[in-house]
Amino acid sequence: MSINLKSLIPVLNAEWTGSDTDIFVDHISIDSRSLQNGPQTLFIALSGANNDAHLYIAELIEKGVQNFAVQYIPENVKGKANFFVVKNTLKALQELAAYYRDLFDFPIIGLTGSNGKTIVKEWLNFLLSPDYNIIRSPKSYNSQVGVPLSVIAINEKHNLGIFEAGISTVNEMVNLEKIIKPNIGVLTNIGSAHDEGFENLTQKINEKLLLFKKSAVIIYQKNELVDKCLLDFSAQYPLENRALFSWSFADASADVFILKKETKNDSTTIKYQYKDEIFNLEIPFSDSASIENAISCLLVLLHFEYDFTIIQNRMEMLYPVEMRLEVKNGIHNCSLIDDSYSSDFQSLKIALDFLESQKKNASKAVILSDIFQSGFSNEELYSKVAQLISDNKINRVIGIGTTISSFQDKFPNSTMFQNTAAFIAEIENLNFNNETILIKGARSFQFEEIVSLLEEKTHETVLEINLDAINHNLNYFKSKLADDVKIMVMVKAFGYGNGGLEIAKLLEHNKVNYLGVAFADEGISLKNGGIKLPIMVLNPESTSFPSIIQYKLEPEIYSIKGLNAFLKIAREKNLKDFPIHIKVDTGMHRLGFEDNTIDELIATLKGNSTVRVQSILSHLATSDDPKHFDFVEKQISLFERLSSKLISELNINPIRHILNTSGISNFPDAQYNMVRLGIGLYGVSNDPAEQKYLENVGTLKSIISQVRTIPAGDSVGYGRRFMADKETKIATIPIGYADGISRLWGNQIGFVTIKNQKAYIVGSVCMDMLMVDVSHIDCKEGDSVIIFGESPTVIEMAEALKTIPYEIMTSISQRVKRVFFR
Ligand SMILES: *Cc1c(COP(=O)(O)O)cnc(C)c1O
């Protein structure tokens, strides 16, 4: 794309300040951290409750960005760049995209629905790609921000678009419709997702249909409610010759009537009737969601008038869609970003941004296959890819495929292979070592083989950490903070069991202000991992003071004795203004200066230039318990008095902070200058009413090692604590109390989830294994098992085990591999 900025002034209804020559941009960015920002970028400074991109404009100008859309021009950058000043930058992004969309008039498929959008989109892309140059939303970019960014990636060579639109409440679809303006509308499954945003199902359907105002055909699963909504919709938004194209399992009046579906092993034969003829179609899936998604694709192909044999041949090859970018531990201390199923240009940009945010090693490598359907000529495409690689400061490139190999001269420091097998034959000689490696290739290159060779092997139990959920939860709590209130995130105990360094990286990327750890060595490993954020150490032992100083960690000081010990070492090292944090005890009675030691503290600190009081803090004992809220109020007022005294007598201006997660929710007036977020970030609230706003972060998964059926009267496990009263099917799962699963969870108290069904633990939990009753579940060896996550939740487990979620989360042993994804 290339847009003349001058032409946008009327489109965005903007005021323009800056040089008045014509300027062209070819990249729209909203992410200040992306290494892809440059002179040809128009940076749109979005400003939300959580983050104001206007704050990063000065930094961006230094990096060479010259053109901005802003809501105001910050003082420090006036006159230093070109600015569109608009009322609302999100609106401006959307209006720009809508304008840009109108420059093209090839067919566009618009997908909406509660489930299945992304899969149907990916499958349609696969099914139609032999015949079209397709532009589609990358990953699941379907939001108010994701949709405009997807559409702006259209170029002149594309001749078919597939975009998905996701909404969570009313009045959102109008914006997305203007941007996508699909000629072909597909309504995928209408489930119950996001119901909280709507009064009822009718309202939800009506809102979704708004995507199809200009659609000449609407594809959907026939049912009474949707039919009724469509009738109202057509009356309200009439369009000449609009066709409704429906399918159904039950209603023979649908255009495509599914007569029968027969599932065998992992495939399904679908018998359908279309225009009075009967056809059979086989797809390599057996679950009902995949069958519905495949039928939606079938209708699109029928609408495009594909021949029935082509439909059959292509649909046979449908594949599971991997929607996430996963971070995995690699061999020789590498980390891997696994994006081994797609290779379009647009998703390469996203993956490179993700690589930058997640890199654990200074050195970055990319393993990349030939790229298909870019819409560019090969020459142009690989020049663009080479530019991206260089903008992103990638240290080495490994290209696999005949096309990318032929452009090797564009890639400095690259190694090229004709195919995946040739690469695998050489893998030992490539010395992968302390690198963060992005592995990105088209399906046909089977890069999953590369991932499995480069991945560190551990046993099958993993704790999957959803980084997007962490982001979501962070934003939720940020939105509760008054302007200018800083945020410290507690990453002690290995990020509450979820992974220390990875989460710290994410938080640094998201510009939190501080990290908090319990002990110095936790802080040291974060600093060694490259974390630059300031880190407060809650419980520094005096033996660790020298390393605290060496690693520029910031100690919490909670006693005169500790203060003197720290001062002694600090003076020996001739330190000046070393930041320390003063903890006062306001009622928790764990650590901290008590009321009667404050005078001595003041006397010791007065006139002292060795250390500087960076912050004053205290900790609440009962911020989660309404019964004791009056106690919290007492703690807060004592904190106010003690901290004010320190401030006035020492004439200092420190950060003050007292709130933990529950405090943020329950005591908004005590935010002072900073809060300390802990458990909430990891998706757990102590308040059931608040829980629904948080997203689950950790899912502990394992697999079935063995399945057996035992007769009535037999027992299971040590001590014969389970006796079968009837024939019972038992599955063994390789996770036990040594992994952190309490023995109290055994003996039919606790359960796991297999194929969306509960399976209760029978007998006692062993050290490395447990057994569950799967009599009612159709399952086999190797099937996936959820130990906790969406169900059971750690909250449910904690209740049954008479403890708190904190203990469950932090008990998961380090031998359980953590896998991060978004
Ligand atoms: C752990 C901790 C927090 C965070 O508490 P949550 O309840 O997890 O939010 C805050 N402050 C201190 C001093 C802590 O030790």
Short mmCIF file of C-alpha atoms in Angstrom, two decimals, residues 118-507:
data_model
loop_
_atom_site.label_atom_id
_atom_site.label_comp_id
_atom_site.label_asym_id
_atom_site.label_seq_id
_atom_site.Cartn_x
_atom_site.Cartn_y
_atom_site.Cartn_z
CA THR A 118 -10.97 -17.89 12.49
CA ILE A 119 -11.10 -21.54 11.48
CA VAL A 120 -13.57 -20.93 8.67
CA LYS A 121 -11.39 -18.04 7.51
CA GLU A 122 -8.24 -20.15 7.49
CA TRP A 123 -9.99 -23.04 5.76
CA LEU A 124 -11.54 -20.81 3.11
CA ASN A 125 -8.13 -19.36 2.51
CA PHE A 126 -6.78 -22.86 2.00
CA LEU A 127 -9.69 -23.98 -0.18
CA LEU A 128 -9.72 -20.92 -2.42
CA SER A 129 -6.02 -20.17 -2.59
CA PRO A 130 -5.34 -22.23 -5.73
CA ASP A 131 -7.52 -19.78 -7.65
CA TYR A 132 -7.20 -16.40 -5.95
CA ASN A 133 -4.69 -13.96 -4.49
CA ILE A 134 -6.25 -13.72 -1.10
CA ILE A 135 -5.87 -11.09 1.60
CA ARG A 136 -7.19 -12.22 4.95
CA SER A 137 -7.14 -11.08 8.56
CA PRO A 138 -3.98 -12.36 10.20
CA LYS A 139 -4.55 -14.72 13.17
CA SER A 140 -7.77 -13.59 14.79
CA TYR A 141 -7.47 -9.88 14.12
CA ASN A 142 -11.18 -9.18 14.37
CA SER A 143 -11.57 -6.30 16.81
CA GLN A 144 -12.20 -2.58 16.46
CA VAL A 145 -8.44 -2.19 16.03
CA GLY A 146 -7.62 -5.53 14.37
CA VAL A 147 -10.11 -5.16 11.53
CA PRO A 148 -8.84 -1.80 10.25
CA LEU A 149 -5.24 -3.01 10.48
CA SER A 150 -6.14 -6.13 8.48
CA VAL A 151 -7.91 -4.19 5.76
CA ILE A 152 -5.11 -1.66 5.39
CA ALA A 153 -2.89 -4.54 4.25
CA ILE A 154 -4.81 -4.96 0.98
CA ASN A 155 -2.75 -4.32 -2.14
CA GLU A 156 -3.37 -4.00 -5.87
CA LYS A 157 -2.63 -7.64 -6.61
CA HIS A 158 -5.26 -9.13 -4.34
CA ASN A 159 -8.48 -10.30 -5.91
CA LEU A 160 -10.31 -11.82 -2.94
CA GLY A 161 -10.55 -10.76 0.71
CA ILE A 162 -11.57 -12.78 3.74
CA PHE A 163 -12.02 -10.82 6.93
CA GLU A 164 -13.53 -11.71 10.27
CA ALA A 165 -15.43 -9.35 12.56
CA GLY A 166 -15.76 -9.98 16.29
CA ILE A 167 -17.96 -7.97 18.59
CA SER A 168 -18.72 -8.18 22.26
CA THR A 169 -21.61 -5.77 22.58
CA VAL A 170 -24.08 -3.61 20.65
CA ASN A 171 -23.06 -0.70 18.41
CA GLU A 172 -19.72 -2.26 17.53
CA MET A 173 -20.62 -3.85 14.22
CA VAL A 174 -21.51 -0.60 12.43
CA ASN A 175 -17.87 0.46 12.53
CA LEU A 176 -16.61 -2.89 11.32
CA GLU A 177 -19.15 -3.08 8.51
CA LYS A 178 -17.95 0.21 7.05
CA ILE A 179 -14.41 -1.11 7.00
CA ILE A 180 -15.01 -4.61 5.62
CA LYS A 181 -18.14 -4.00 3.52
CA PRO A 182 -18.38 -7.66 2.57
CA ASN A 183 -20.19 -8.69 -0.60
CA ILE A 184 -20.46 -12.20 0.75
CA GLY A 185 -21.57 -12.67 4.33
CA VAL A 186 -21.02 -15.80 6.38
CA LEU A 187 -22.64 -16.23 9.77
CA THR A 188 -20.79 -19.01 11.57
CA ASN A 189 -22.07 -20.71 14.70
CA ILE A 190 -24.11 -18.50 17.06
CA GLY A 191 -23.12 -19.85 20.44
CA SER A 192 -23.22 -18.31 23.84
CA ALA A 193 -19.82 -16.62 23.78
CA HIS A 194 -19.87 -12.97 24.88
CA ASP A 195 -23.43 -13.20 26.04
CA GLU A 196 -22.81 -10.74 28.83
CA GLY A 197 -22.61 -7.93 26.28
CA PHE A 198 -26.11 -8.55 24.97
CA GLU A 199 -29.58 -8.53 26.46
CA ASN A 200 -30.58 -11.69 24.67
CA LEU A 201 -29.82 -13.93 21.72
CA THR A 202 -32.01 -11.93 19.32
CA GLN A 203 -30.14 -8.76 20.08
CA LYS A 204 -26.86 -10.59 19.53
CA ILE A 205 -27.92 -11.99 16.17
CA ASN A 206 -29.32 -8.64 15.03
CA GLU A 207 -26.06 -6.93 15.89
CA LYS A 208 -24.02 -9.53 14.00
CA LEU A 209 -26.21 -9.31 10.90
CA LEU A 210 -25.31 -5.65 10.60
CA LEU A 211 -22.08 -6.80 9.00
CA PHE A 212 -24.08 -7.86 5.96
CA LYS A 213 -25.78 -4.57 5.03
CA LYS A 214 -24.14 -4.61 1.62
CA SER A 215 -23.82 -8.38 1.20
CA ALA A 216 -25.43 -9.84 -1.89
CA VAL A 217 -25.47 -13.27 -0.30
CA ILE A 218 -25.73 -14.32 3.33
CA ILE A 219 -24.67 -17.83 4.26
CA TYR A 220 -25.99 -19.25 7.53
CA GLN A 221 -27.31 -22.26 9.37
CA LYS A 222 -31.07 -22.17 9.11
CA ASN A 223 -33.05 -21.88 12.31
CA GLU A 224 -36.25 -20.14 13.29
CA LEU A 225 -34.71 -17.33 15.27
CA VAL A 226 -32.07 -16.44 12.67
CA ASP A 227 -34.70 -16.59 9.91
CA LYS A 228 -36.89 -14.20 11.83
CA CYS A 229 -33.98 -11.82 12.47
CA LEU A 230 -33.06 -11.98 8.78
CA LEU A 231 -36.59 -11.02 7.82
CA ASP A 232 -36.40 -7.88 9.96
CA PHE A 233 -32.90 -7.22 8.71
CA SER A 234 -33.87 -7.44 5.04
CA ALA A 235 -36.76 -5.10 5.64
CA GLN A 236 -34.50 -2.59 7.29
CA TYR A 237 -31.55 -2.90 4.92
CA PRO A 238 -33.06 -3.91 1.62
CA LEU A 239 -30.71 -4.81 -1.18
CA GLU A 240 -31.82 -5.77 -4.64
CA ASN A 241 -31.17 -9.42 -5.46
CA ARG A 242 -29.81 -10.31 -2.06
CA ALA A 243 -29.80 -14.08 -1.70
CA LEU A 244 -30.04 -16.04 1.49
CA PHE A 245 -28.10 -19.26 1.24
CA SER A 246 -28.77 -21.62 4.12
CA TRP A 247 -27.96 -25.09 5.35
CA SER A 248 -29.53 -27.30 7.96
CA PHE A 249 -29.36 -30.71 9.60
CA ALA A 250 -33.08 -30.67 10.26
CA ASP A 251 -34.95 -28.46 7.86
CA ALA A 252 -35.35 -29.84 4.34
CA SER A 253 -36.28 -26.39 3.03
CA ALA A 254 -32.69 -25.18 3.51
CA ASP A 255 -30.69 -24.76 0.30
CA VAL A 256 -28.22 -27.34 1.46
CA PHE A 257 -29.87 -30.05 3.47
CA ILE A 258 -27.57 -32.37 5.40
CA LEU A 259 -29.16 -35.78 5.17
CA LYS A 260 -26.66 -37.68 7.19
CA LYS A 261 -23.29 -37.40 8.87
CA GLU A 262 -21.41 -40.51 9.66
CA THR A 263 -18.31 -40.43 11.80
CA LYS A 264 -15.69 -43.13 11.61
CA ASN A 265 -12.38 -42.91 13.49
CA ASP A 266 -11.31 -39.36 12.89
CA SER A 267 -13.25 -38.57 9.75
CA THR A 268 -16.84 -37.79 8.85
CA THR A 269 -18.85 -38.43 5.73
CA ILE A 270 -21.45 -35.77 5.13
CA LYS A 271 -24.31 -36.60 2.79
CA TYR A 272 -26.03 -33.48 1.51
CA GLN A 273 -28.71 -32.49 -0.90
CA TYR A 274 -28.25 -29.44 -3.11
CA LYS A 275 -30.47 -28.46 -6.05
CA ASP A 276 -32.19 -31.83 -5.93
CA GLU A 277 -28.96 -33.77 -6.22
CA ILE A 278 -27.29 -35.77 -3.51
CA PHE A 279 -23.55 -35.65 -2.83
CA ASN A 280 -21.11 -37.16 -0.37
CA LEU A 281 -18.30 -35.23 1.16
CA GLU A 282 -15.60 -36.52 3.46
CA ILE A 283 -13.69 -34.37 5.94
CA PRO A 284 -10.87 -35.48 8.23
CA PHE A 285 -12.63 -34.44 11.45
CA SER A 286 -15.18 -35.97 13.78
CA ASP A 287 -16.14 -33.22 16.24
CA SER A 288 -19.32 -31.27 15.71
CA ALA A 289 -17.71 -27.82 15.64
CA SER A 290 -15.39 -28.86 12.80
CA ILE A 291 -18.30 -30.39 10.91
CA GLU A 292 -20.29 -27.15 11.15
CA ASN A 293 -17.29 -25.07 10.13
CA ALA A 294 -16.66 -27.34 7.15
CA ILE A 295 -20.28 -26.98 6.06
CA SER A 296 -19.97 -23.19 6.18
CA CYS A 297 -16.97 -23.54 3.85
CA LEU A 298 -18.94 -25.91 1.62
CA LEU A 299 -21.62 -23.26 1.10
CA VAL A 300 -19.05 -20.67 0.14
CA LEU A 301 -17.57 -23.04 -2.43
CA LEU A 302 -21.04 -23.80 -3.78
CA HIS A 303 -21.71 -20.09 -4.00
CA PHE A 304 -18.52 -19.75 -6.06
CA GLU A 305 -19.96 -22.55 -8.22
CA TYR A 306 -17.10 -24.93 -7.71
CA ASP A 307 -17.40 -28.31 -9.26
CA PHE A 308 -18.42 -31.00 -6.82
CA THR A 309 -15.27 -33.11 -7.30
CA ILE A 310 -12.98 -30.15 -6.67
CA ILE A 311 -14.93 -29.44 -3.50
CA GLN A 312 -14.51 -33.03 -2.39
CA ASN A 313 -10.80 -33.16 -3.23
CA ARG A 314 -9.97 -29.95 -1.44
CA MET A 315 -12.13 -30.54 1.62
CA GLU A 316 -10.53 -33.91 2.22
CA MET A 317 -7.32 -32.04 2.93
CA LEU A 318 -8.63 -29.69 5.62
CA TYR A 319 -6.30 -29.52 8.59
CA PRO A 320 -6.40 -28.43 12.23
CA VAL A 321 -5.80 -24.70 12.51
CA GLU A 322 -3.15 -23.57 14.95
CA MET A 323 -4.22 -20.09 15.89
CA ARG A 324 -1.59 -19.19 18.34
CA LEU A 325 2.01 -18.22 18.41
CA GLU A 326 3.67 -20.49 20.92
CA VAL A 327 6.88 -19.94 22.80
CA LYS A 328 8.73 -23.14 23.59
CA ASN A 329 11.98 -24.03 25.23
CA GLY A 330 14.50 -25.14 22.65
CA ILE A 331 17.67 -27.20 22.72
CA HIS A 332 20.96 -25.56 23.80
CA ASN A 333 19.20 -22.79 25.68
CA CYS A 334 17.35 -21.53 22.63
CA SER A 335 13.76 -20.44 22.76
CA LEU A 336 11.43 -21.15 19.88
CA ILE A 337 8.51 -19.19 18.56
CA ASP A 338 6.42 -21.73 16.76
CA ASP A 339 4.41 -20.33 13.88
CA SER A 340 4.89 -23.36 11.71
CA TYR A 341 1.55 -23.27 9.93
CA SER A 342 1.40 -20.04 8.01
CA SER A 343 3.69 -17.99 5.88
CA ASP A 344 1.90 -14.96 4.48
CA PHE A 345 3.60 -11.60 4.53
CA GLN A 346 1.14 -9.98 6.92
CA SER A 347 1.49 -12.62 9.61
CA LEU A 348 5.27 -12.47 9.25
CA LYS A 349 5.10 -8.86 10.40
CA ILE A 350 3.09 -9.87 13.46
CA ALA A 351 5.37 -12.78 14.25
CA LEU A 352 8.44 -10.53 14.07
CA ASP A 353 6.89 -8.10 16.55
CA PHE A 354 6.13 -11.04 18.81
CA LEU A 355 9.69 -12.29 18.45
CA GLU A 356 10.99 -8.92 19.58
CA SER A 357 8.70 -8.86 22.61
CA GLN A 358 9.56 -12.39 23.65
CA LYS A 359 13.21 -12.73 22.82
CA LYS A 360 15.05 -14.31 25.69
CA ASN A 361 18.41 -14.29 24.00
CA ALA A 362 20.15 -11.32 22.47
CA SER A 363 20.53 -13.17 19.22
CA LYS A 364 17.52 -13.60 16.93
CA ALA A 365 17.15 -16.12 14.13
CA VAL A 366 14.35 -16.73 11.66
CA ILE A 367 13.66 -19.98 9.84
CA LEU A 368 11.41 -19.08 6.94
CA SER A 369 9.88 -21.01 4.07
CA ASP A 370 8.82 -19.72 0.68
CA ILE A 371 5.92 -17.32 1.05
CA PHE A 372 2.81 -17.93 -0.99
CA GLN A 373 0.05 -15.62 -2.18
CA SER A 374 1.57 -12.36 -1.11
CA GLY A 375 0.02 -10.49 -3.97
CA PHE A 376 3.51 -9.19 -4.84
CA SER A 377 5.91 -10.35 -7.51
CA ASN A 378 8.65 -12.55 -6.06
CA GLU A 379 11.26 -9.87 -6.62
CA GLU A 380 9.18 -7.31 -4.76
CA LEU A 381 8.11 -9.76 -2.06
CA TYR A 382 11.58 -10.94 -1.07
CA SER A 383 12.90 -7.38 -1.14
CA LYS A 384 10.16 -6.50 1.34
CA VAL A 385 10.89 -9.54 3.45
CA ALA A 386 14.61 -8.70 3.45
CA GLN A 387 13.77 -5.17 4.55
CA LEU A 388 11.58 -6.47 7.38
CA ILE A 389 14.33 -8.84 8.49
CA SER A 390 16.81 -6.02 8.55
CA ASP A 391 14.42 -3.59 10.34
CA ASN A 392 13.88 -6.23 12.97
CA LYS A 393 17.61 -6.72 13.47
CA ILE A 394 17.52 -10.43 12.86
CA ASN A 395 20.98 -11.94 13.26
CA ARG A 396 20.60 -14.84 10.88
CA VAL A 397 18.09 -16.14 8.40
CA ILE A 398 17.58 -19.71 7.32
CA GLY A 399 15.51 -19.89 4.16
CA ILE A 400 13.86 -23.10 3.07
CA GLY A 401 12.37 -23.49 -0.39
CA THR A 402 13.42 -23.05 -3.99
CA THR A 403 12.05 -19.52 -4.33
CA ILE A 404 13.48 -17.94 -1.20
CA SER A 405 16.80 -19.69 -1.97
CA SER A 406 16.97 -17.98 -5.32
CA PHE A 407 16.88 -14.62 -3.54
CA GLN A 408 19.68 -15.44 -1.09
CA ASP A 409 21.69 -12.38 -2.19
CA LYS A 410 19.03 -10.15 -0.61
CA PHE A 411 19.63 -11.68 2.84
CA PRO A 412 22.97 -10.99 4.47
CA ASN A 413 24.05 -13.74 6.85
CA SER A 414 21.66 -16.32 5.55
CA THR A 415 21.78 -20.04 4.84
CA MET A 416 19.41 -21.47 2.26
CA PHE A 417 18.02 -24.94 1.68
CA GLN A 418 15.95 -26.29 -1.18
CA ASN A 419 13.54 -28.12 1.11
CA THR A 420 12.84 -29.11 4.70
CA ALA A 421 14.60 -32.46 4.40
CA ALA A 422 17.81 -30.79 3.24
CA PHE A 423 17.65 -28.49 6.25
CA ILE A 424 17.03 -31.36 8.65
CA ALA A 425 20.03 -33.24 7.28
CA GLU A 426 22.21 -30.25 8.18
CA ILE A 427 20.56 -29.28 11.46
CA GLU A 428 23.50 -30.40 13.63
CA ASN A 429 25.94 -28.23 11.74
CA LEU A 430 23.88 -25.09 12.13
CA ASN A 431 24.81 -24.80 15.81
CA PHE A 432 21.59 -23.47 17.26
CA ASN A 433 22.68 -22.04 20.53
CA ASN A 434 21.40 -19.27 22.86
CA GLU A 435 19.13 -17.87 20.17
CA THR A 436 15.49 -16.95 20.00
CA ILE A 437 14.26 -18.61 16.82
CA LEU A 438 11.11 -17.79 14.91
CA ILE A 439 9.99 -20.81 12.90
CA LYS A 440 7.56 -19.79 10.24
CA GLY A 441 6.56 -21.72 7.21
CA ALA A 442 3.71 -22.62 4.92
CA ARG A 443 1.92 -25.86 5.75
CA SER A 444 3.36 -27.77 2.85
CA PHE A 445 6.87 -27.36 4.29
CA GLN A 446 5.94 -29.31 7.43
CA PHE A 447 7.92 -27.15 9.76
CA GLU A 448 6.35 -28.98 12.70
CA GLU A 449 9.15 -31.50 12.14
CA ILE A 450 11.69 -28.74 12.64
CA VAL A 451 9.95 -27.59 15.79
CA SER A 452 9.97 -31.06 17.20
CA LEU A 453 13.71 -31.47 16.49
CA LEU A 454 14.60 -28.13 18.05
CA GLU A 455 12.31 -28.43 21.03
CA GLU A 456 13.66 -29.45 24.39
CA LYS A 457 12.18 -32.78 25.34
CA THR A 458 10.42 -33.13 28.67
CA HIS A 459 7.55 -35.27 29.83
CA GLU A 460 4.05 -34.70 28.61
CA THR A 461 2.69 -32.55 31.37
CA VAL A 462 2.77 -28.82 30.62
CA LEU A 463 1.46 -25.67 32.18
CA GLU A 464 0.22 -23.53 29.31
CA ILE A 465 0.33 -19.82 29.98
CA ASN A 466 -1.90 -17.57 27.94
CA LEU A 467 -0.01 -14.32 27.51
CA ASP A 468 -3.01 -12.56 26.00
CA ALA A 469 -4.99 -13.36 29.13
CA ILE A 470 -2.24 -11.78 31.22
CA ASN A 471 -2.48 -8.69 29.03
CA HIS A 472 -6.21 -8.64 29.40
CA ASN A 473 -6.03 -8.92 33.18
CA LEU A 474 -3.34 -6.27 33.38
CA ASN A 475 -5.51 -3.91 31.36
CA TYR A 476 -8.51 -4.69 33.50
CA PHE A 477 -6.69 -3.59 36.65
CA LYS A 478 -5.03 -0.65 34.92
CA SER A 479 -8.47 0.60 33.96
CA LYS A 480 -9.29 0.85 37.66
CA LEU A 481 -6.40 3.18 38.36
CA ALA A 482 -6.59 6.94 38.49
CA ASP A 483 -4.38 8.88 36.05
CA ASP A 484 -0.70 8.82 36.91
CA VAL A 485 -0.97 5.92 39.33
CA LYS A 486 1.94 3.59 38.67
CA ILE A 487 1.77 -0.15 38.75
CA MET A 488 4.16 -2.64 40.32
CA VAL A 489 3.52 -6.24 39.41
CA MET A 490 4.50 -8.94 41.87
CA VAL A 491 6.36 -11.68 40.02
CA LYS A 492 7.63 -13.40 43.16
CA ALA A 493 7.64 -17.18 43.38
CA PHE A 494 8.30 -17.57 39.67
CA GLY A 495 5.39 -15.32 38.73
CA TYR A 496 3.03 -17.13 41.12
CA GLY A 497 4.13 -20.36 39.46
CA ASN A 498 3.41 -19.14 35.96
CA GLY A 499 6.93 -18.35 34.79
CA GLY A 500 9.17 -15.55 35.95
CA LEU A 501 11.20 -14.27 33.05
CA GLU A 502 8.61 -14.72 30.31
CA ILE A 503 6.00 -12.83 32.27
CA ALA A 504 8.48 -10.15 33.29
CA LYS A 505 9.32 -9.66 29.59
CA LEU A 506 5.68 -9.27 28.74
CA LEU A 507 5.19 -6.78 31.56
#
